[in-house]
Coordinates of C-alpha atoms in Angstrom, one line a residue:
X20 CA 154.9 159.1 160.3
X21 CA 154.8 155.4 160.4
X22 CA 151.1 155.4 161.0
X23 CA 150.6 157.6 157.9
X24 CA 152.7 155.3 155.8
X25 CA 150.7 152.3 157.0
X26 CA 147.4 153.9 156.1
X27 CA 148.6 155.0 152.7
X28 CA 149.6 151.5 151.7
X29 CA 146.8 149.9 149.5
X30 CA 144.9 147.1 150.9
X31 CA 145.4 143.7 149.3
X32 CA 142.5 142.5 147.2
X33 CA 140.8 139.4 148.5
X34 CA 141.5 136.3 146.6
X35 CA 138.4 134.6 145.2
X36 CA 138.7 131.0 144.4
X37 CA 136.8 129.9 141.3
X38 CA 135.8 126.3 140.9
X39 CA 137.0 124.8 137.7
X40 CA 134.2 122.8 136.1
X41 CA 135.7 119.9 134.2
X42 CA 133.8 118.8 131.1
X43 CA 131.7 115.7 131.4
X44 CA 132.6 112.8 129.3
X45 CA 130.2 110.3 127.8
X46 CA 126.7 110.3 129.1
X47 CA 127.1 113.4 131.2
X48 CA 124.1 115.1 129.8
X49 CA 120.5 113.7 129.5
X50 CA 119.7 111.8 126.3
X51 CA 117.8 114.2 123.9
X52 CA 114.2 113.3 123.2
X53 CA 113.3 111.9 119.8
X54 CA 111.5 115.1 118.9
X55 CA 114.6 117.2 119.8
X56 CA 116.9 114.9 117.8
X57 CA 114.6 115.1 114.8
X58 CA 114.5 118.8 115.1
X59 CA 118.3 119.0 114.8
X60 CA 118.7 116.8 111.8
X61 CA 115.4 117.7 110.2
X62 CA 112.2 115.7 109.8
X63 CA 112.3 112.2 108.2
X64 CA 111.4 112.5 104.5
X65 CA 108.3 110.5 103.4
X66 CA 108.8 107.6 101.1
X67 CA 108.9 108.5 97.4
X68 CA 105.6 108.5 95.6
X69 CA 106.9 107.9 92.1
X70 CA 109.9 106.2 90.4
X71 CA 111.2 109.5 89.2
X72 CA 111.3 110.9 92.8
X73 CA 113.0 107.7 94.0
X74 CA 115.7 108.0 91.3
X75 CA 116.2 111.7 92.1
X76 CA 116.8 110.8 95.8
X77 CA 119.1 107.9 94.9
X78 CA 121.6 110.4 93.5
X79 CA 122.2 112.0 96.9
X80 CA 123.1 110.2 100.1
X81 CA 121.8 111.1 103.6
X82 CA 124.7 113.5 104.1
X83 CA 123.9 115.5 101.0
X84 CA 126.9 114.2 99.0
X85 CA 126.4 113.2 95.4
X86 CA 126.9 109.5 94.9
X87 CA 129.2 108.1 92.3
X88 CA 127.9 106.1 89.3
X89 CA 128.8 102.8 90.9
X90 CA 127.2 103.8 94.3
X91 CA 124.0 104.9 92.5
X92 CA 124.0 101.6 90.6
X93 CA 124.4 99.6 93.8
X94 CA 121.8 101.6 95.6
X95 CA 119.3 101.2 92.7
X96 CA 119.9 97.5 92.7
X97 CA 119.3 97.3 96.5
X98 CA 116.1 99.4 96.2
X99 CA 114.8 97.2 93.3
X100 CA 115.5 94.0 95.3
X101 CA 113.5 95.4 98.3
X102 CA 110.7 96.5 95.9
X103 CA 110.6 93.1 94.3
X104 CA 110.5 91.5 97.8
X105 CA 107.4 93.6 98.6
X106 CA 108.9 96.1 101.1
X107 CA 106.2 98.8 101.6
X108 CA 109.0 101.5 101.8
X109 CA 110.0 100.9 98.2
X110 CA 107.0 99.6 96.3
X111 CA 104.7 101.8 94.3
X112 CA 101.7 103.4 96.2
X113 CA 99.3 101.1 94.5
X114 CA 101.1 98.0 95.9
X115 CA 101.4 99.1 99.5
X116 CA 99.6 97.6 102.5
X117 CA 98.6 94.1 103.6
X118 CA 95.4 94.0 101.5
X119 CA 97.3 94.4 98.2
X120 CA 99.9 91.8 99.4
X121 CA 97.0 89.4 100.1
X122 CA 95.4 90.0 96.7
X123 CA 98.8 89.4 95.0
X124 CA 99.0 86.1 96.9
X125 CA 95.5 85.1 95.8
X126 CA 96.3 85.9 92.2
X127 CA 99.7 84.2 92.2
X128 CA 98.3 81.0 93.8
X129 CA 95.6 80.7 91.1
X130 CA 95.9 79.4 87.6
X131 CA 94.2 82.3 85.8
X132 CA 92.8 82.2 82.3
X133 CA 94.0 85.8 82.1
X134 CA 97.5 84.5 81.9
X135 CA 96.7 83.3 78.3
X136 CA 96.0 86.8 77.0
X137 CA 99.6 87.8 76.3
X138 CA 100.5 84.4 74.6
X139 CA 97.3 84.7 72.4
X140 CA 98.2 88.3 71.6
X141 CA 101.7 87.4 70.5
X142 CA 100.3 84.4 68.5
X143 CA 97.7 86.6 66.8
X144 CA 100.4 89.1 65.8
X145 CA 102.4 86.3 64.2
X146 CA 99.2 84.9 62.5
X147 CA 98.4 88.3 61.0
X148 CA 101.7 88.2 59.1
X149 CA 100.8 85.0 57.4
X150 CA 99.4 85.7 53.9
X151 CA 96.3 83.7 54.3
X152 CA 92.8 85.2 54.3
X153 CA 91.2 82.6 56.7
X154 CA 94.1 82.8 59.1
X155 CA 94.0 86.6 59.1
X156 CA 90.3 86.5 59.9
X157 CA 90.1 83.9 62.6
X158 CA 93.4 84.9 64.3
X159 CA 92.0 88.1 65.8
X160 CA 88.7 86.4 66.5
X161 CA 90.5 83.8 68.7
X162 CA 92.3 86.7 70.5
X163 CA 89.0 88.4 71.2
X164 CA 87.4 85.2 72.5
X165 CA 90.4 84.5 74.8
X166 CA 90.2 88.1 76.1
X167 CA 86.5 87.8 76.7
X168 CA 86.8 84.5 78.5
X169 CA 89.7 85.9 80.7
X170 CA 87.6 88.9 81.7
X171 CA 84.6 86.8 82.6
X172 CA 86.7 84.4 84.5
X173 CA 88.3 87.2 86.5
X174 CA 85.0 89.0 87.1
X175 CA 83.7 85.9 89.1
X176 CA 87.1 85.5 90.8
X177 CA 87.2 89.2 91.8
X178 CA 83.8 88.8 93.6
X179 CA 85.2 85.8 95.5
X180 CA 88.4 87.8 96.2
X181 CA 86.4 90.7 97.6
X182 CA 84.6 88.4 100.1
X183 CA 87.9 86.9 101.2
X184 CA 89.4 90.4 101.7
X185 CA 86.4 91.6 103.7
X186 CA 86.5 88.6 105.9
X187 CA 90.3 88.9 106.6
X188 CA 90.3 92.7 106.8
X189 CA 86.9 93.8 108.3
X190 CA 88.3 97.2 109.2
X191 CA 89.5 98.0 105.7
X192 CA 92.9 98.5 104.4
X193 CA 95.4 100.0 106.9
X194 CA 97.2 101.7 104.0
X195 CA 94.0 103.5 103.1
X196 CA 93.5 101.9 99.7
X197 CA 90.1 100.9 98.3
X198 CA 88.8 97.4 99.2
X199 CA 85.9 97.4 96.8
X200 CA 85.5 94.5 94.5
X201 CA 86.0 96.6 91.3
X202 CA 89.2 98.1 92.6
X203 CA 90.6 94.8 93.7
X204 CA 89.5 93.1 90.5
X205 CA 91.2 95.7 88.3
X206 CA 94.4 95.4 90.4
X207 CA 94.4 91.6 90.3
X208 CA 93.6 91.4 86.6
X209 CA 96.5 93.7 85.7
X210 CA 98.7 91.3 87.6
X211 CA 97.2 88.1 86.3
X212 CA 97.7 88.9 82.6
X213 CA 101.5 89.2 83.2
X214 CA 103.9 86.3 83.1
X215 CA 105.0 85.3 86.6
X216 CA 108.6 86.5 86.0
X217 CA 107.2 89.9 85.0
X218 CA 105.2 90.5 88.1
X219 CA 106.4 93.1 90.6
X220 CA 106.6 92.5 93.5
X221 CA 107.6 89.0 92.7
X222 CA 105.2 86.1 93.7
X223 CA 105.6 84.7 97.2
X224 CA 103.5 81.6 96.6
X225 CA 103.4 78.9 94.0
X226 CA 100.4 78.0 91.8
X227 CA 97.9 75.8 93.6
X228 CA 99.0 76.9 97.1
X229 CA 96.3 77.4 99.7
X230 CA 96.1 81.0 101.0
X231 CA 94.6 81.5 104.4

């Protein structure tokens, strides 16, 4: 009977020891690759192509939270300061690249006749208001002559500027912009007719400075 009782008793289940894996702290895992990290947070957006797009982005921060009015104002001031300093991430597409920066330096270092166009235009506008027939006739003529002289002066300068750009950048513009004399001349003339304080990005050189 004792034998039957011993056989009928259930056998004890074997105890299996499980290893407890403690979580690793710090650099317990391999550093994710740059491509994997970008895949998690999404691709880096390209720089804004227009001022409207830049203003639209400035209303939202990187976390997707809408900024307050003071935060947007501070961010806009920071972006404008970087744009005026010539940072390629914030300037307009037409101003990007080392070639355009070099052209701006050439224009800013030169005393251009084109800089007299705006003062003559303002003077002519005032002269037209004077009730005098001779003044009303010769005022616009002086403006036309000043504009013609400024254009001719800058045509010759743009040819010299194209030679300097070709010598300094024989492989072309890394930013992909045109380095032809007409394109450079048009870009430089639009800058030369403005007062120095109105130019953006702001001048980095003083008039008369030698540009290498």
